[in-house]
């Protein structure tokens, strides 16, 4: 009788341990700092092969971001103008009061010979043709500063570079907006991912002066633009 009781108690104890071994506790899906569920992280407690994505990048004011500039632009324009205008005007005086009678306070018609006061004949013709073609390419890497963060997380970046070699000065200014998630883990972003991109390049020095037209050629081009 004692043997049967011990056997039943042993079976009950083993069943309870077996349930604890194979039972799983409810695990909720983790959420990030924005309250968004991260389904992939819920497997981290069950599998060693789960790769947890890195946390979203956080940028603050005055942080630095590397901008990879690779811009290519090409513009081609062709314009032609052909105008023709003819103008003719003829003014004739058929009658004029007699001056002798007019002095005597009499209004009488004078000599009836007609006189041509104005006779103009004009002809104007213009034919112009212009072509414009330009190709620009810029490739560089530049450090930009976060100067503002919009309420929706959009970053406002600005970069300035000044290079001086003897009397030659080159000023490079870049500004634009980008999304925080577009900034890579290496802290870089492509210029093609930026909105409202503005690139300004200015050069000063003897090379710039030598390439610029003088005052007299510019004045002559203004006077004889046609």
PDB file of C-alpha atoms in Angstrom:
ATOM      1  CA  UNK A   1       0.000   0.000   0.000  1.00  0.00           C
ATOM      2  CA  UNK A   2       2.848   2.403   0.809  1.00  0.00           C
ATOM      3  CA  UNK A   3       4.546   1.594  -2.486  1.00  0.00           C
ATOM      4  CA  UNK A   4       1.468   2.650  -4.501  1.00  0.00           C
ATOM      5  CA  UNK A   5       1.188   5.974  -2.664  1.00  0.00           C
ATOM      6  CA  UNK A   6       4.826   6.881  -3.327  1.00  0.00           C
ATOM      7  CA  UNK A   7       4.417   5.991  -6.994  1.00  0.00           C
ATOM      8  CA  UNK A   8       1.378   8.245  -7.441  1.00  0.00           C
ATOM      9  CA  UNK A   9       3.124  11.149  -5.679  1.00  0.00           C
ATOM     10  CA  UNK A  10       6.190  10.677  -7.894  1.00  0.00           C
ATOM     11  CA  UNK A  11       4.123  10.720 -11.071  1.00  0.00           C
ATOM     12  CA  UNK A  12       2.358  13.928  -9.991  1.00  0.00           C
ATOM     13  CA  UNK A  13       5.680  15.607  -9.194  1.00  0.00           C
ATOM     14  CA  UNK A  14       7.170  14.609 -12.573  1.00  0.00           C
ATOM     15  CA  UNK A  15       4.065  15.930 -14.431  1.00  0.00           C
ATOM     16  CA  UNK A  16       4.376  19.308 -12.692  1.00  0.00           C
ATOM     17  CA  UNK A  17       8.076  19.568 -13.571  1.00  0.00           C
ATOM     18  CA  UNK A  18       7.364  18.554 -17.151  1.00  0.00           C
ATOM     19  CA  UNK A  19       4.778  21.315 -17.505  1.00  0.00           C
ATOM     20  CA  UNK A  20       7.243  23.891 -16.153  1.00  0.00           C
ATOM     21  CA  UNK A  21       9.930  22.688 -18.567  1.00  0.00           C
ATOM     22  CA  UNK A  22       7.909  22.876 -21.767  1.00  0.00           C
ATOM     23  CA  UNK A  23       5.541  25.699 -20.932  1.00  0.00           C
ATOM     24  CA  UNK A  24       6.328  29.202 -22.265  1.00  0.00           C
ATOM     25  CA  UNK A  25       5.464  32.427 -20.557  1.00  0.00           C
ATOM     26  CA  UNK A  26       3.712  35.126 -22.591  1.00  0.00           C
ATOM     27  CA  UNK A  27       6.223  37.601 -23.967  1.00  0.00           C
ATOM     28  CA  UNK A  28       4.999  40.937 -25.333  1.00  0.00           C
ATOM     29  CA  UNK A  29       6.441  42.544 -28.452  1.00  0.00           C
ATOM     30  CA  UNK A  30       9.073  45.138 -27.523  1.00  0.00           C
ATOM     31  CA  UNK A  31       8.534  48.725 -28.593  1.00  0.00           C
ATOM     32  CA  UNK A  32      11.035  51.471 -29.393  1.00  0.00           C
ATOM     33  CA  UNK A  33      11.191  54.959 -27.903  1.00  0.00           C
ATOM     34  CA  UNK A  34       8.396  56.079 -30.248  1.00  0.00           C
ATOM     35  CA  UNK A  35       6.055  53.283 -29.165  1.00  0.00           C
ATOM     36  CA  UNK A  36       6.411  51.329 -32.431  1.00  0.00           C
ATOM     37  CA  UNK A  37       6.471  47.546 -32.044  1.00  0.00           C
ATOM     38  CA  UNK A  38       9.740  45.830 -32.976  1.00  0.00           C
ATOM     39  CA  UNK A  39       8.688  42.322 -34.004  1.00  0.00           C
ATOM     40  CA  UNK A  40      12.227  41.148 -34.708  1.00  0.00           C
ATOM     41  CA  UNK A  41      13.333  41.775 -31.128  1.00  0.00           C
ATOM     42  CA  UNK A  42      10.664  39.454 -29.761  1.00  0.00           C
ATOM     43  CA  UNK A  43      12.665  36.475 -31.062  1.00  0.00           C
ATOM     44  CA  UNK A  44      15.846  37.453 -29.259  1.00  0.00           C
ATOM     45  CA  UNK A  45      14.841  35.375 -26.231  1.00  0.00           C
ATOM     46  CA  UNK A  46      14.308  32.224 -28.316  1.00  0.00           C
ATOM     47  CA  UNK A  47      16.932  32.204 -31.068  1.00  0.00           C
ATOM     48  CA  UNK A  48      20.639  32.935 -31.233  1.00  0.00           C
ATOM     49  CA  UNK A  49      20.395  33.779 -34.955  1.00  0.00           C
ATOM     50  CA  UNK A  50      18.195  36.830 -34.553  1.00  0.00           C
ATOM     51  CA  UNK A  51      19.901  40.062 -35.634  1.00  0.00           C
ATOM     52  CA  UNK A  52      18.627  43.024 -33.695  1.00  0.00           C
ATOM     53  CA  UNK A  53      18.526  46.198 -35.820  1.00  0.00           C
ATOM     54  CA  UNK A  54      20.583  49.080 -34.490  1.00  0.00           C
ATOM     55  CA  UNK A  55      18.737  51.846 -32.673  1.00  0.00           C
ATOM     56  CA  UNK A  56      17.740  54.847 -34.770  1.00  0.00           C
ATOM     57  CA  UNK A  57      20.401  57.492 -35.123  1.00  0.00           C
ATOM     58  CA  UNK A  58      19.930  60.514 -32.923  1.00  0.00           C
ATOM     59  CA  UNK A  59      21.338  63.852 -34.088  1.00  0.00           C
ATOM     60  CA  UNK A  60      21.368  67.081 -32.142  1.00  0.00           C
ATOM     61  CA  UNK A  61      22.071  70.695 -32.942  1.00  0.00           C
ATOM     62  CA  UNK A  62      25.639  71.475 -34.030  1.00  0.00           C
ATOM     63  CA  UNK A  63      26.424  67.812 -34.750  1.00  0.00           C
ATOM     64  CA  UNK A  64      28.520  67.196 -37.875  1.00  0.00           C
ATOM     65  CA  UNK A  65      27.417  65.142 -40.884  1.00  0.00           C
ATOM     66  CA  UNK A  66      29.552  64.246 -43.908  1.00  0.00           C
ATOM     67  CA  UNK A  67      27.902  65.129 -47.218  1.00  0.00           C
ATOM     68  CA  UNK A  68      29.076  63.226 -50.299  1.00  0.00           C
ATOM     69  CA  UNK A  69      28.576  65.631 -53.195  1.00  0.00           C
ATOM     70  CA  UNK A  70      28.210  64.099 -56.646  1.00  0.00           C
ATOM     71  CA  UNK A  71      26.273  66.502 -58.844  1.00  0.00           C
ATOM     72  CA  UNK A  72      26.191  66.631 -62.640  1.00  0.00           C
ATOM     73  CA  UNK A  73      24.170  69.153 -64.621  1.00  0.00           C
ATOM     74  CA  UNK A  74      23.912  69.793 -68.346  1.00  0.00           C
ATOM     75  CA  UNK A  75      21.988  72.561 -70.057  1.00  0.00           C
ATOM     76  CA  UNK A  76      21.448  73.042 -73.793  1.00  0.00           C
ATOM     77  CA  UNK A  77      19.396  75.885 -75.235  1.00  0.00           C
ATOM     78  CA  UNK A  78      18.751  76.984 -78.818  1.00  0.00           C
ATOM     79  CA  UNK A  79      16.867  80.142 -79.714  1.00  0.00           C
ATOM     80  CA  UNK A  80      16.130  81.847 -83.038  1.00  0.00           C
ATOM     81  CA  UNK A  81      14.377  85.124 -83.869  1.00  0.00           C
ATOM     82  CA  UNK A  82      13.255  86.375 -87.281  1.00  0.00           C
ATOM     83  CA  UNK A  83      11.314  89.653 -87.497  1.00  0.00           C
ATOM     84  CA  UNK A  84      10.376  91.914 -90.400  1.00  0.00           C
ATOM     85  CA  UNK A  85       8.663  95.300 -90.271  1.00  0.00           C
ATOM     86  CA  UNK A  86       7.740  97.819 -92.986  1.00  0.00           C
ATOM     87  CA  UNK A  87       6.679 101.372 -92.160  1.00  0.00           C
ATOM     88  CA  UNK A  88       5.475 104.126 -94.482  1.00  0.00           C
ATOM     89  CA  UNK A  89       4.125 107.589 -93.567  1.00  0.00           C
ATOM     90  CA  UNK A  90       3.198 110.498 -95.842  1.00  0.00           C
ATOM     91  CA  UNK A  91       1.921 113.872 -94.582  1.00  0.00           C
ATOM     92  CA  UNK A  92       0.785 116.479 -97.184  1.00  0.00           C
ATOM     93  CA  UNK A  93      -0.511 120.038 -96.733  1.00  0.00           C
ATOM     94  CA  UNK A  94      -3.134 120.769 -99.372  1.00  0.00           C
ATOM     95  CA  UNK A  95      -4.160 124.288 -98.340  1.00  0.00           C
ATOM     96  CA  UNK A  96      -2.758 126.957 -96.044  1.00  0.00           C
ATOM     97  CA  UNK A  97      -4.195 130.382 -95.115  1.00  0.00           C
ATOM     98  CA  UNK A  98      -2.747 133.414 -96.909  1.00  0.00           C
ATOM     99  CA  UNK A  99      -0.357 135.195 -94.582  1.00  0.00           C
ATOM    100  CA  UNK A 100      -1.009 138.610 -96.175  1.00  0.00           C
ATOM    101  CA  UNK A 101      -4.736 138.282 -95.683  1.00  0.00           C
ATOM    102  CA  UNK A 102      -4.230 136.884 -92.201  1.00  0.00           C
ATOM    103  CA  UNK A 103      -2.340 140.059 -91.190  1.00  0.00           C
ATOM    104  CA  UNK A 104      -5.309 142.113 -92.323  1.00  0.00           C
ATOM    105  CA  UNK A 105      -7.553 139.937 -90.162  1.00  0.00           C
ATOM    106  CA  UNK A 106      -8.972 138.143 -93.141  1.00  0.00           C
ATOM    107  CA  UNK A 107      -9.017 134.386 -93.431  1.00  0.00           C
ATOM    108  CA  UNK A 108      -8.492 133.475 -97.048  1.00  0.00           C
ATOM    109  CA  UNK A 109      -7.024 130.389 -98.621  1.00  0.00           C
ATOM    110  CA  UNK A 110      -3.575 130.868 -99.948  1.00  0.00           C
ATOM    111  CA  UNK A 111      -1.768 129.144-102.781  1.00  0.00           C
ATOM    112  CA  UNK A 112      -3.361 125.834-103.524  1.00  0.00           C
ATOM    113  CA  UNK A 113      -0.123 124.124-104.402  1.00  0.00           C
ATOM    114  CA  UNK A 114       0.285 121.066-102.253  1.00  0.00           C
ATOM    115  CA  UNK A 115       3.355 120.669-100.128  1.00  0.00           C
ATOM    116  CA  UNK A 116       4.749 117.437 -98.745  1.00  0.00           C
ATOM    117  CA  UNK A 117       5.569 118.042 -95.091  1.00  0.00           C
ATOM    118  CA  UNK A 118       6.635 114.506 -94.219  1.00  0.00           C
ATOM    119  CA  UNK A 119       7.438 111.463 -96.280  1.00  0.00           C
ATOM    120  CA  UNK A 120       8.907 108.507 -94.443  1.00  0.00           C
ATOM    121  CA  UNK A 121       9.590 105.056 -95.757  1.00  0.00           C
ATOM    122  CA  UNK A 122      11.160 102.554 -93.397  1.00  0.00           C
ATOM    123  CA  UNK A 123      12.069  98.892 -93.493  1.00  0.00           C
ATOM    124  CA  UNK A 124      13.351  96.872 -90.559  1.00  0.00           C
ATOM    125  CA  UNK A 125      14.434  93.261 -90.552  1.00  0.00           C
ATOM    126  CA  UNK A 126      16.185  91.248 -87.841  1.00  0.00           C
ATOM    127  CA  UNK A 127      17.357  87.669 -87.850  1.00  0.00           C
ATOM    128  CA  UNK A 128      19.154  86.295 -84.790  1.00  0.00           C
ATOM    129  CA  UNK A 129      20.171  82.831 -83.683  1.00  0.00           C
ATOM    130  CA  UNK A 130      21.775  81.799 -80.418  1.00  0.00           C
ATOM    131  CA  UNK A 131      22.989  78.529 -78.912  1.00  0.00           C
ATOM    132  CA  UNK A 132      24.006  77.765 -75.339  1.00  0.00           C
ATOM    133  CA  UNK A 133      25.505  74.585 -73.945  1.00  0.00           C
ATOM    134  CA  UNK A 134      27.057  74.007 -70.530  1.00  0.00           C
ATOM    135  CA  UNK A 135      28.080  70.943 -68.510  1.00  0.00           C
ATOM    136  CA  UNK A 136      29.039  71.094 -64.818  1.00  0.00           C
ATOM    137  CA  UNK A 137      30.244  68.310 -62.543  1.00  0.00           C
ATOM    138  CA  UNK A 138      31.134  68.506 -58.862  1.00  0.00           C
ATOM    139  CA  UNK A 139      32.474  65.677 -56.704  1.00  0.00           C
ATOM    140  CA  UNK A 140      33.662  66.242 -53.137  1.00  0.00           C
ATOM    141  CA  UNK A 141      33.142  65.363 -49.472  1.00  0.00           C
ATOM    142  CA  UNK A 142      32.396  68.100 -46.994  1.00  0.00           C
ATOM    143  CA  UNK A 143      31.485  68.332 -43.318  1.00  0.00           C
ATOM    144  CA  UNK A 144      28.161  70.023 -42.608  1.00  0.00           C
ATOM    145  CA  UNK A 145      26.722  71.284 -39.336  1.00  0.00           C
ATOM    146  CA  UNK A 146      23.183  70.675 -38.109  1.00  0.00           C
ATOM    147  CA  UNK A 147      21.917  74.239 -37.706  1.00  0.00           C
ATOM    148  CA  UNK A 148      18.245  73.416 -37.120  1.00  0.00           C
ATOM    149  CA  UNK A 149      15.923  70.462 -36.470  1.00  0.00           C
ATOM    150  CA  UNK A 150      12.329  70.738 -37.640  1.00  0.00           C
ATOM    151  CA  UNK A 151       9.441  69.453 -35.475  1.00  0.00           C
ATOM    152  CA  UNK A 152       9.035  66.446 -37.803  1.00  0.00           C
ATOM    153  CA  UNK A 153      12.713  65.501 -37.465  1.00  0.00           C
ATOM    154  CA  UNK A 154      13.980  67.018 -40.726  1.00  0.00           C
ATOM    155  CA  UNK A 155      17.558  68.283 -40.399  1.00  0.00           C
ATOM    156  CA  UNK A 156      18.817  71.578 -41.809  1.00  0.00           C
ATOM    157  CA  UNK A 157      22.484  71.255 -42.799  1.00  0.00           C
ATOM    158  CA  UNK A 158      24.993  73.923 -43.764  1.00  0.00           C
ATOM    159  CA  UNK A 159      28.625  73.566 -44.809  1.00  0.00           C
ATOM    160  CA  UNK A 160      31.237  76.227 -45.547  1.00  0.00           C
ATOM    161  CA  UNK A 161      34.748  75.771 -46.884  1.00  0.00           C
ATOM    162  CA  UNK A 162      37.296  78.501 -47.645  1.00  0.00           C
ATOM    163  CA  UNK A 163      40.539  77.617 -49.406  1.00  0.00           C
ATOM    164  CA  UNK A 164      43.237  80.238 -49.988  1.00  0.00           C
ATOM    165  CA  UNK A 165      46.397  79.671 -52.013  1.00  0.00           C
ATOM    166  CA  UNK A 166      48.514  82.825 -52.198  1.00  0.00           C
ATOM    167  CA  UNK A 167      46.124  85.385 -53.696  1.00  0.00           C
ATOM    168  CA  UNK A 168      43.629  82.803 -54.962  1.00  0.00           C
ATOM    169  CA  UNK A 169      40.566  82.322 -52.746  1.00  0.00           C
ATOM    170  CA  UNK A 170      37.828  79.737 -53.251  1.00  0.00           C
ATOM    171  CA  UNK A 171      34.636  79.832 -51.179  1.00  0.00           C
ATOM    172  CA  UNK A 172      32.274  76.846 -51.159  1.00  0.00           C
ATOM    173  CA  UNK A 173      28.869  77.013 -49.444  1.00  0.00           C
ATOM    174  CA  UNK A 174      26.336  74.162 -49.320  1.00  0.00           C
ATOM    175  CA  UNK A 175      22.975  74.021 -47.559  1.00  0.00           C
ATOM    176  CA  UNK A 176      19.883  71.837 -47.659  1.00  0.00           C
ATOM    177  CA  UNK A 177      17.411  69.678 -45.744  1.00  0.00           C
ATOM    178  CA  UNK A 178      17.425  65.919 -45.172  1.00  0.00           C
ATOM    179  CA  UNK A 179      15.636  63.255 -43.144  1.00  0.00           C
ATOM    180  CA  UNK A 180      17.262  61.808 -40.057  1.00  0.00           C
ATOM    181  CA  UNK A 181      16.803  58.236 -41.289  1.00  0.00           C
ATOM    182  CA  UNK A 182      18.717  59.046 -44.496  1.00  0.00           C
ATOM    183  CA  UNK A 183      21.921  59.606 -42.506  1.00  0.00           C
ATOM    184  CA  UNK A 184      23.863  56.324 -42.546  1.00  0.00           C
ATOM    185  CA  UNK A 185      25.590  54.633 -39.615  1.00  0.00           C
ATOM    186  CA  UNK A 186      28.866  56.034 -40.994  1.00  0.00           C
ATOM    187  CA  UNK A 187      27.380  59.518 -40.486  1.00  0.00           C
ATOM    188  CA  UNK A 188      27.222  60.262 -44.232  1.00  0.00           C
ATOM    189  CA  UNK A 189      24.520  61.312 -46.666  1.00  0.00           C
ATOM    190  CA  UNK A 190      24.423  61.760 -50.442  1.00  0.00           C
ATOM    191  CA  UNK A 191      23.722  65.174 -51.893  1.00  0.00           C
ATOM    192  CA  UNK A 192      21.029  63.599 -54.078  1.00  0.00           C
ATOM    193  CA  UNK A 193      19.026  62.766 -50.932  1.00  0.00           C
ATOM    194  CA  UNK A 194      18.851  66.384 -49.817  1.00  0.00           C
ATOM    195  CA  UNK A 195      15.909  68.707 -50.386  1.00  0.00           C
ATOM    196  CA  UNK A 196      16.292  72.363 -51.324  1.00  0.00           C
ATOM    197  CA  UNK A 197      19.960  71.785 -52.097  1.00  0.00           C
ATOM    198  CA  UNK A 198      21.856  75.036 -52.616  1.00  0.00           C
ATOM    199  CA  UNK A 199      25.491  75.041 -53.780  1.00  0.00           C
ATOM    200  CA  UNK A 200      27.467  78.266 -54.213  1.00  0.00           C
ATOM    201  CA  UNK A 201      31.072  78.418 -55.443  1.00  0.00           C
ATOM    202  CA  UNK A 202      32.960  81.712 -55.639  1.00  0.00           C
ATOM    203  CA  UNK A 203      36.520  82.331 -56.811  1.00  0.00           C
ATOM    204  CA  UNK A 204      38.657  85.409 -56.268  1.00  0.00           C
ATOM    205  CA  UNK A 205      42.171  86.237 -57.390  1.00  0.00           C
ATOM    206  CA  UNK A 206      44.302  86.839 -60.466  1.00  0.00           C
ATOM    207  CA  UNK A 207      42.939  83.826 -62.331  1.00  0.00           C
ATOM    208  CA  UNK A 208      39.392  85.110 -61.933  1.00  0.00           C
ATOM    209  CA  UNK A 209      40.432  88.612 -63.005  1.00  0.00           C
ATOM    210  CA  UNK A 210      42.248  87.266 -66.058  1.00  0.00           C
ATOM    211  CA  UNK A 211      39.221  85.264 -67.179  1.00  0.00           C
ATOM    212  CA  UNK A 212      36.838  88.194 -66.752  1.00  0.00           C
ATOM    213  CA  UNK A 213      36.246  90.630 -69.619  1.00  0.00           C
ATOM    214  CA  UNK A 214      37.505  94.171 -69.227  1.00  0.00           C
ATOM    215  CA  UNK A 215      35.427  97.333 -68.967  1.00  0.00           C
ATOM    216  CA  UNK A 216      35.787  98.394 -72.615  1.00  0.00           C
ATOM    217  CA  UNK A 217      34.694  95.026 -74.143  1.00  0.00           C
ATOM    218  CA  UNK A 218      31.727  94.893 -71.762  1.00  0.00           C
ATOM    219  CA  UNK A 219      30.756  98.492 -72.610  1.00  0.00           C
ATOM    220  CA  UNK A 220      30.971  97.800 -76.345  1.00  0.00           C
ATOM    221  CA  UNK A 221      28.873  94.648 -75.978  1.00  0.00           C
ATOM    222  CA  UNK A 222      26.254  96.687 -74.118  1.00  0.00           C
ATOM    223  CA  UNK A 223      26.131  99.415 -76.775  1.00  0.00           C
ATOM    224  CA  UNK A 224      26.191  97.061 -79.749  1.00  0.00           C
ATOM    225  CA  UNK A 225      24.176  94.204 -78.308  1.00  0.00           C
ATOM    226  CA  UNK A 226      22.265  93.869 -81.576  1.00  0.00           C
TER     227      UNK A 226
END
